[in-house]
Structures are given as structure tokens and as C-alpha cells.
Short mmCIF file of C-alpha atoms in Angstrom, two decimals:
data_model
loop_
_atom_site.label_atom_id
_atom_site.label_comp_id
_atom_site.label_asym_id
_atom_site.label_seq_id
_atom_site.Cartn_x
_atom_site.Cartn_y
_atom_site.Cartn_z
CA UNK A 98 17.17 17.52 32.99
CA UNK A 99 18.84 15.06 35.32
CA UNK A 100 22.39 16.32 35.50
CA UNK A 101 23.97 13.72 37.78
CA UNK A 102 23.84 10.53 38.69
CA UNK A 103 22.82 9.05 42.44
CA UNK A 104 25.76 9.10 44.33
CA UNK A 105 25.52 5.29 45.06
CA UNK A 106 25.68 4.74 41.16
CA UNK A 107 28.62 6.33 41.08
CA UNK A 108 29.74 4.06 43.99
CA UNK A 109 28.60 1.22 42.01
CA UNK A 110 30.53 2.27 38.86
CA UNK A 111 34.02 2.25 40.72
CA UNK A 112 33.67 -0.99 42.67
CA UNK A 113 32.62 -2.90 39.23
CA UNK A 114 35.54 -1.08 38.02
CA UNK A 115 38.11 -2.19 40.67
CA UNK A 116 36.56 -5.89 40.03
CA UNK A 117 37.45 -6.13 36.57
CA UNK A 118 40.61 -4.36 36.99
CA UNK A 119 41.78 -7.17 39.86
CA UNK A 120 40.48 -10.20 37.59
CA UNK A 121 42.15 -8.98 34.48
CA UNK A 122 45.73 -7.98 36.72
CA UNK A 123 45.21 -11.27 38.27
CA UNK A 124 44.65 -13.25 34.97
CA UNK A 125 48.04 -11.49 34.05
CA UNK A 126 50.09 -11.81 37.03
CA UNK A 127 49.13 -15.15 38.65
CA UNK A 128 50.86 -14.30 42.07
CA UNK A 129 50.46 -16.02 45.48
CA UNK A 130 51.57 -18.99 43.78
CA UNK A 131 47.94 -19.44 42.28
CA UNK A 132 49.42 -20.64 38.96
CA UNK A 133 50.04 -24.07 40.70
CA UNK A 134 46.40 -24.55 41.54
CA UNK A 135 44.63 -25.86 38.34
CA UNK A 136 41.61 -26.63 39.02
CA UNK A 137 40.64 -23.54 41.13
CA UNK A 138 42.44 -21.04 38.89
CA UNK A 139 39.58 -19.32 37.11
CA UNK A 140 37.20 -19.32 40.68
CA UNK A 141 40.26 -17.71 42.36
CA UNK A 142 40.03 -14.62 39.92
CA UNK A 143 36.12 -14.28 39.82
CA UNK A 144 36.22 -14.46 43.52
CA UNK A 145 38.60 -12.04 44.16
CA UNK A 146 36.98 -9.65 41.45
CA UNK A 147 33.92 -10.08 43.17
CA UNK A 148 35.12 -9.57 46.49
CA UNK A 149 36.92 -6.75 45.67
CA UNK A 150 33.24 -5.33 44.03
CA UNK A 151 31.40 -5.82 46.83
CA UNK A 152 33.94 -4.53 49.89
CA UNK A 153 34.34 -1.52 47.44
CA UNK A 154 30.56 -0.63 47.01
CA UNK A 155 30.35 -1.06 50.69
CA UNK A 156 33.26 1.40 51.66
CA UNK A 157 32.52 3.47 49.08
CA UNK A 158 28.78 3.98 50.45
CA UNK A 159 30.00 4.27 53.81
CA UNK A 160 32.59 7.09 53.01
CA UNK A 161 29.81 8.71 50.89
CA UNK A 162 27.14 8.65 53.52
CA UNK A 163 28.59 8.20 56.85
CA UNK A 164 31.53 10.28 56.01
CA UNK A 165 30.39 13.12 53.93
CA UNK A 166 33.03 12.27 51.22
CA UNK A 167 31.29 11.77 48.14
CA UNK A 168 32.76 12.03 44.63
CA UNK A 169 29.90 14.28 43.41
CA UNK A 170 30.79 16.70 40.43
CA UNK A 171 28.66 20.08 42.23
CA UNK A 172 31.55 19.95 44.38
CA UNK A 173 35.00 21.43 43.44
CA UNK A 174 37.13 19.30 41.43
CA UNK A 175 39.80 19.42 43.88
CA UNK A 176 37.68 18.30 47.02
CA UNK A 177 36.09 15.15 44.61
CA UNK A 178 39.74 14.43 44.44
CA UNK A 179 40.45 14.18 47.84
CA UNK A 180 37.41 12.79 48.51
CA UNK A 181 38.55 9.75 46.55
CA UNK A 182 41.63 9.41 48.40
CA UNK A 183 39.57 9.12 51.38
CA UNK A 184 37.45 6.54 49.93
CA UNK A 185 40.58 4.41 48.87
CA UNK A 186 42.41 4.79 52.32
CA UNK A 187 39.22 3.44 53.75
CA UNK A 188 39.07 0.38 51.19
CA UNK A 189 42.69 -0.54 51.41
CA UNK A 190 42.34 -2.15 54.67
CA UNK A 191 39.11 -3.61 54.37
CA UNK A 192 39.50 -4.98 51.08
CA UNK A 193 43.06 -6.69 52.58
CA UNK A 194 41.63 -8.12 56.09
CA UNK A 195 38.59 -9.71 53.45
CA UNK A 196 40.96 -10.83 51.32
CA UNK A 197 43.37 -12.91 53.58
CA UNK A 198 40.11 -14.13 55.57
CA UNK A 199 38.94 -15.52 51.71
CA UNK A 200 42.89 -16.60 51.06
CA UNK A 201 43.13 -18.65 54.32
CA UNK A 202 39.60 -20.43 53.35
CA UNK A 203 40.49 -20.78 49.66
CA UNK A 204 44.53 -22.53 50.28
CA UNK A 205 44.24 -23.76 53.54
CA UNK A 206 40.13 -24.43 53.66
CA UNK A 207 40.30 -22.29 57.39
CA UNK A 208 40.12 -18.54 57.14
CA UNK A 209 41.59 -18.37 60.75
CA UNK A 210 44.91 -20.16 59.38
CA UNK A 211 46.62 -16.58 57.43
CA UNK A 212 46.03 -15.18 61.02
CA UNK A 213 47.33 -18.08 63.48
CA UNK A 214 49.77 -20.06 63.09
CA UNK A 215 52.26 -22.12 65.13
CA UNK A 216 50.50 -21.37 68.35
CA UNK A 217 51.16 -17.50 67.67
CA UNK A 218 49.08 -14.74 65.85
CA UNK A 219 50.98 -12.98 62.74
CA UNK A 220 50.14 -10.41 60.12
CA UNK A 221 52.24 -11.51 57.47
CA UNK A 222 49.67 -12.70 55.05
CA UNK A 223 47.67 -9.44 56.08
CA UNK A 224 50.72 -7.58 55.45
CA UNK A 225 51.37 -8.88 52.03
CA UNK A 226 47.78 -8.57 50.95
CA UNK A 227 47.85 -4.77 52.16
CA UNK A 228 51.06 -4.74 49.81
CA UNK A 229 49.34 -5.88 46.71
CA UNK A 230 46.05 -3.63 47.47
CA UNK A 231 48.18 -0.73 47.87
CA UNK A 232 50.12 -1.11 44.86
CA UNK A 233 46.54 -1.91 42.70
CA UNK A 234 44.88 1.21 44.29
CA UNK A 235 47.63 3.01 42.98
CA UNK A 236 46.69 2.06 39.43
CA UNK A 237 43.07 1.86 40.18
CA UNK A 238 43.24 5.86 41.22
CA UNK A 239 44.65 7.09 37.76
CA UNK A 240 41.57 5.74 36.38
CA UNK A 241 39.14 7.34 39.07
CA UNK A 242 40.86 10.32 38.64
CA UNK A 243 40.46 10.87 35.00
CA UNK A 244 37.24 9.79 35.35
CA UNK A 245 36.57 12.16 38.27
CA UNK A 246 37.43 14.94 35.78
CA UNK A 247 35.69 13.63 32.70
CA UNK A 248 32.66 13.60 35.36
CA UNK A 249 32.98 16.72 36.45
CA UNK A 250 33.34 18.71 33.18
CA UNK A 251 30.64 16.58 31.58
CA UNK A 252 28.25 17.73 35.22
CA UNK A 253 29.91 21.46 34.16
CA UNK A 254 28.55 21.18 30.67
CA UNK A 255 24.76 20.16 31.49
CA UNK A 256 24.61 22.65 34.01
CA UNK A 257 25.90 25.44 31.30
CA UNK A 258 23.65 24.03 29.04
CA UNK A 259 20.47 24.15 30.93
CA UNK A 260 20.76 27.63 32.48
CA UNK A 261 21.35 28.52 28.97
CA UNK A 262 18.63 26.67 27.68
CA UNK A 263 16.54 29.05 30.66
CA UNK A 264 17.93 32.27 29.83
CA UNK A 265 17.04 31.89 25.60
CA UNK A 266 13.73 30.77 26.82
CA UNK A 267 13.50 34.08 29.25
CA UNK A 268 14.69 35.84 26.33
CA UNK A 269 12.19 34.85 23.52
CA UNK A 270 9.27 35.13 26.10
CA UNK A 271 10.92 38.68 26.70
CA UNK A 272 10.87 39.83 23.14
CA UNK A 273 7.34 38.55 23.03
CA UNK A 274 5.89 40.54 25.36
CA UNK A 275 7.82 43.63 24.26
CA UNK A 276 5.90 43.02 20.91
CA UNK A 277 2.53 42.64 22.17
CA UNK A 278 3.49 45.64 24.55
CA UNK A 279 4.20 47.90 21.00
CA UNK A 280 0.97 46.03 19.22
CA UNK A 281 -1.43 47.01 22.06
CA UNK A 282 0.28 50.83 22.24
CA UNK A 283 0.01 50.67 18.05
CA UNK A 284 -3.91 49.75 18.33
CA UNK A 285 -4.31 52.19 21.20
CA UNK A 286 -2.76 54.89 19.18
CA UNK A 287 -5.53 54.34 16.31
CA UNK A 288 -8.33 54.38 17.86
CA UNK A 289 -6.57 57.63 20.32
CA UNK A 290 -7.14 55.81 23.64
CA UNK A 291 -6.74 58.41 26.21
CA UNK A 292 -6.78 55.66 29.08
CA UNK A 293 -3.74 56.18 30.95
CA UNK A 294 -0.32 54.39 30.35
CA UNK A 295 1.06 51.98 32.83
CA UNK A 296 3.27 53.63 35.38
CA UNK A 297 6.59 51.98 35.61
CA UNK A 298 7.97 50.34 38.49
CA UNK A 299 10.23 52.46 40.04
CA UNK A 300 12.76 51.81 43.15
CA UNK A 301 14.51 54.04 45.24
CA UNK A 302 17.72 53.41 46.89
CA UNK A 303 19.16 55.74 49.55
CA UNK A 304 22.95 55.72 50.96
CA UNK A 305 23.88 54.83 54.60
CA UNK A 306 24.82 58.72 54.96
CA UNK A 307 21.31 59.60 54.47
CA UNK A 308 21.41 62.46 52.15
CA UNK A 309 21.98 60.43 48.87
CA UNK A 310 19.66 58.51 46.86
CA UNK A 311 18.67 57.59 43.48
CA UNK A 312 15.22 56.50 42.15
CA UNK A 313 15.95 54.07 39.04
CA UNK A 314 13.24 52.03 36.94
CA UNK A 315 13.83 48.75 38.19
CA UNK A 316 13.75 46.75 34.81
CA UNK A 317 16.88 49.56 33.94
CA UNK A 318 18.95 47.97 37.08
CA UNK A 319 21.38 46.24 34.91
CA UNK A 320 23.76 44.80 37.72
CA UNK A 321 24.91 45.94 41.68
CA UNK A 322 28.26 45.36 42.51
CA UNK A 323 29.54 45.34 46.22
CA UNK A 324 33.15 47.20 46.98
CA UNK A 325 33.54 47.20 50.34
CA UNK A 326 31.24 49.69 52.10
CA UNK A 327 30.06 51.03 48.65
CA UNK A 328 27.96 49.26 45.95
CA UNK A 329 27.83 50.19 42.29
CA UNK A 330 24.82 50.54 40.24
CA UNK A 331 24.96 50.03 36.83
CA UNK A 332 21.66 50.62 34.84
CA UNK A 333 20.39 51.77 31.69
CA UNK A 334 19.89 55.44 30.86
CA UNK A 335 18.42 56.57 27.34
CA UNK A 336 19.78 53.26 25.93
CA UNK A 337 23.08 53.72 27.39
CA UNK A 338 25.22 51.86 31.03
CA UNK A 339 25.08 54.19 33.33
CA UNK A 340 26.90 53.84 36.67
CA UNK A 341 25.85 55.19 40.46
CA UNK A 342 28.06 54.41 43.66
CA UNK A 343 26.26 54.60 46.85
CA UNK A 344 27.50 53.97 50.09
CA UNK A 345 25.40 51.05 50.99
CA UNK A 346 25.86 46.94 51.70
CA UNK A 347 24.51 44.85 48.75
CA UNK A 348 22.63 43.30 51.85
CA UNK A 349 20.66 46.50 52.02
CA UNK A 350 19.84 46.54 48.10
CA UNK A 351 18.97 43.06 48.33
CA UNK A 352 16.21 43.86 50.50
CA UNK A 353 15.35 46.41 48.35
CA UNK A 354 15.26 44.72 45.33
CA UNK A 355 15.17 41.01 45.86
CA UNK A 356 11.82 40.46 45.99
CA UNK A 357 11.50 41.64 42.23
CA UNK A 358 11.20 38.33 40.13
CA UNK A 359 14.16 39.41 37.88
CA UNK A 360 17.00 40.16 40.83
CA UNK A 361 19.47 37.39 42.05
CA UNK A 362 21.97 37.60 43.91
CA UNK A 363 24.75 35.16 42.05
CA UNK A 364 27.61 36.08 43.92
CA UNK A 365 28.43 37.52 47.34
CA UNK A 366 29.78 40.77 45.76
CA UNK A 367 27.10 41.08 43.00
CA UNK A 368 22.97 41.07 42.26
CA UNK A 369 22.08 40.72 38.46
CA UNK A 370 19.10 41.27 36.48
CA UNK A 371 17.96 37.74 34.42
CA UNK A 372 16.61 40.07 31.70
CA UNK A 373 20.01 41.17 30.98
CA UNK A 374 21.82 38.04 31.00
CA UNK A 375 22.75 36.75 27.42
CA UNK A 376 24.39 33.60 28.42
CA UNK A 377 26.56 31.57 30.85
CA UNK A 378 29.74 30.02 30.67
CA UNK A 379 32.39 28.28 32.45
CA UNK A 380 35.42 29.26 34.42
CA UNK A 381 37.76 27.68 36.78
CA UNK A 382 35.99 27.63 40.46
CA UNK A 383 32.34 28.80 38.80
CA UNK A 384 30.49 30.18 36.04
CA UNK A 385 30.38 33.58 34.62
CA UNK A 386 27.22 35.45 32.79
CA UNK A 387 27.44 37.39 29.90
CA UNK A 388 25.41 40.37 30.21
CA UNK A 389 23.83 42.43 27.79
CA UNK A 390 25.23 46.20 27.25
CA UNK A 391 27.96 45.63 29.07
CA UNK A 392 31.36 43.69 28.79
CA UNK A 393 31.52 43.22 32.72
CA UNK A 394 32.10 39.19 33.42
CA UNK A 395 30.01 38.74 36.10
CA UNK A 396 31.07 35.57 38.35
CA UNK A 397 28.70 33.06 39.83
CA UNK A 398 29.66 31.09 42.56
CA UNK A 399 28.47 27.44 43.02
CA UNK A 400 26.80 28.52 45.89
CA UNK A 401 24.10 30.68 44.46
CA UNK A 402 24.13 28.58 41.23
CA UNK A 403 20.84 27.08 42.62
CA UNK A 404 19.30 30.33 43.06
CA UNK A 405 19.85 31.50 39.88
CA UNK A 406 18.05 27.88 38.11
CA UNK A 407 15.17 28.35 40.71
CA UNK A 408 15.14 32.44 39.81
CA UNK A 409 15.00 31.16 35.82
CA UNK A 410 12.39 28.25 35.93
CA UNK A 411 10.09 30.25 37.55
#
């Protein structure tokens, strides 16, 4: 499932945007004295529309690319925010030298005319195009910025949707095999198959201190949770949460453990079993997974949302 769009589409969006916005203001406004200009009226708007298009598709790629400030919903909503501040402070200025360089071709048929005049170079018609661009941006940003946020919680929602989509798939294929796992034991029982059972994987953990340890099935390890110098074990015993502190870095278990195709780390305090999450969900700077036997939130951060997709589809 795609679950965003190219950046530069997104750049392309907001300068078709701005464009509309400016001929419709325009159409509505009439200022620089354009209502006095018949015949050119309706090319004035269109051109500054377009113009303002295509110098904000070209800022808008250069702060994406060139200055790492792209309004991409993985990111925190916050930083996309900024980031489109960014973008706009970079258009303002670009979009109003353009602008009085088109005005000074379009009323006077020289673009060098806004900029030199009676023998002496001026910014005033710079000025007073920075003035107007300023005061559209303003109006233009409310509009990216609800946008940013529909965006983002729309981005928020695929991404919920298809880990969840991955962890009811894990979950079916898990009941399946625990089935066929019962059906093969059933036939083995009637025809008394004295072949011996599968041993199950075990792993074995042992403190920093050196004279504590604890040897746990590894499909039991439920969740690890870091607390400083310490790590908590939670795992299944007869059916029922168990919990085991240890004093040992989740760095240490990871190597233990993370090579096991079930074991993630989500979050820098915390390695989960897949085949005990239920589901995930949203919260304010992540996600969260819902795990089975156990009431425990545990928090994924957007960091390691990646690993725990790649941990899923495979």
C-alpha cells in the first residue's frame, strides 16, 4: 500500500493551490490600479496565477530537496509545520522580485522600469509587491496548515491500518499452525508414535552480576522493558504474565534475542514479541500496540516503526 505521496506532488499541490488562490483574490480585489486596464484584465490574473504556480513549485522543490524541509507526514506534525514556514519565507521574496520584474514588463512594457527610475535605483514597487505577498501567504498558510494536518492524520491512519492489516494476517497464519500442530499430535497419538516431540526453543538470559539468570521458552517472552540498568521480562508461565527483572541493558537482550523472527525492538526502552501483539493504534508523538495478556501500552516510536512493517511482512 502506497501511503504517501512523492514529495514533489505535494509541492505541486500547494503551488496550484497558491495560483488559484491569487487569480480568484485578484479577480476580487483588482489592486495596482489593474481595474483601469480593459483589455489586459483577464491575462493580468492568469499570469499572475501562473507565475505565482510556477515560482512556488520551484521554491517549494528547492526547500524540499536542497534544504531538507519537506512537508512529509512520517515526520512530526510540528516539524511539517515549520517546515512550511520555511518554504513560505523562501517564496515570499522570490515570488515578489518575479512579480515586479512581470509588473514592470506588463504596465510599462520594460521589466527594468519598477527597479530604475529617474536616473536612480528604488525598491518601492519591490517593496509593495513583498507587501501584498506577505499579506496572501498569510491566508495561503491557514490553508496549508489544515491541510498539513488533514495529511498527516490521513498518512497516520494508512500506516495504522496496514500494520494492522499485518498483525491479523500474523495472527490467522498463527492459529493455523497451532491447529495443524494439535492435528499432527491428535494423529500421532492414534497410531502411538513414539518418535520424539520437538524440543522447544529455549533462551537463556544471564544478569551483568553474573550469578543470575533465567532460561525462558522464547515464544513465552511476551515483552522486555528497559529501566535504567535493569530490564523487565514479562513472559508467559502456565497461561499466566509472569515478570523477571535482571540487571542487564536491553542492548544485551537484543543480542540475545533479536535474531529470533518474532523480536523487535519498537522502542528504545522496549523489545516485543509480534505473536503477542493484537493491534496498533495511535497516540500523540507515535503509535502504541496492544498486546495480548497484558494491559501494558507499549509505545512505538516513529523511528523503529519501519522495523516493525519489515519484522511483519516477512
Amino acid at each position: 500500500m502506497q501511503l504517501k505521496e512523492p514529495k514533489v506532488v505535494r509541492v505541486v499541490h500547494e503551488g496550484l493551490y497558491a495560483g488559484v488562490f491569487v487569480i480568484l483574490l485578484l479577480w476580487l480585489t483588482a489592486p495596482f490600479n489593474v481595474e483601469t486596464i480593459h483589455e489586459g484584465r483577464s491575462l493580468f490574473f492568469f499570469a499572475q496565477g501562473i507565475i505565482t504556480t510556477l515560482v512556488s513549485i520551484t521554491t517549494g522543490t528547492f526547500s524540499t530537496y536542497i534544504l531538507h524541509k519537506p512537508m512529509d507526514p512520517a515526520l512530526p506534525l510540528g516539524t511539517v509545520h515549520r517546515n512550511s514556514v520555511i518554504i513560505y519565507l523562501v517564496n515570499i521574496p522570490c515570488l515578489a522580485f518575479v512579480l515586479t520584474v512581470f509588473g514592470g514588463f506588463f504596465f510599462c512594457e520594460n521589466p527594468i522600469e519598477p527597479w530604475w527610475h529617474g536616473g536612480k535605483f528604488h525598491l518601492e514597487y519591490f517593496c509593495q509587491y513583498l507587501y501584498y505577498v506577505s499579506a496572501t501567504c498569510i491566508f495561503l498558510y491557514i490553508g496549508t496548515y489544515v491541510r498539513n494536518r488533514n495529511w498527516h492524520l490521513r498518512y497516520r491512519y494508512e500506516e495504522v491500518k496496514a500494520i494492522n492489516d499485518l498483525l491479523e494476517k500474523r495472527q490467522q497464519e498463527l492459529s493455523e499452525r497451532e491447529e495443524r500442530k494439535q492435528q499432527e499430535q491428535a494423529e500421532k497419538a492414534q497410531t502411538e508414535d513414539d518418535s520424539p516431540t520437538p524440543s522447544v526453543q529455549t533462551v537463556s538470559i544471564t544478569a551483568n552480576s553474573g550469578n543470575t539468570s533465567v532460561e525462558i521458552p522464547s515464544q513465552d517472552i511476551i515483552y522486555v522493558e528497559s529501566m535504567a540498568n535493569y530490564a523487565d521480562i514479562c513472559y508467559l508461565d502456565n497461561d499466566e504474565p509472569r515478570h523477571k527483572t535482571l540487571r542487564i541493558t536491553l542492548k544485551q537482550i537484543m543480542e540475545t534475542i533479536g535474531n529470533l523472527p518474532s523480536f523487535v525492538q519498537c522502542h528504545r526502552a522496549f523489545i516485543v514479541n509480534l505473536n503477542f501483539v493484537i493491534a496498533m493504534s495511535a497516540r500523540n508523538n507515535g503509535y502504541q500496540l496492544q498486546i495480548f495478556g497484558t494491559e501494558k501500552p507499549i509505545p512505538v516510536s516513529r523511528n523503529n516503526t519501519a522495523a516493525v512493517k519489515e519484522k511483519l511482512s516477512h
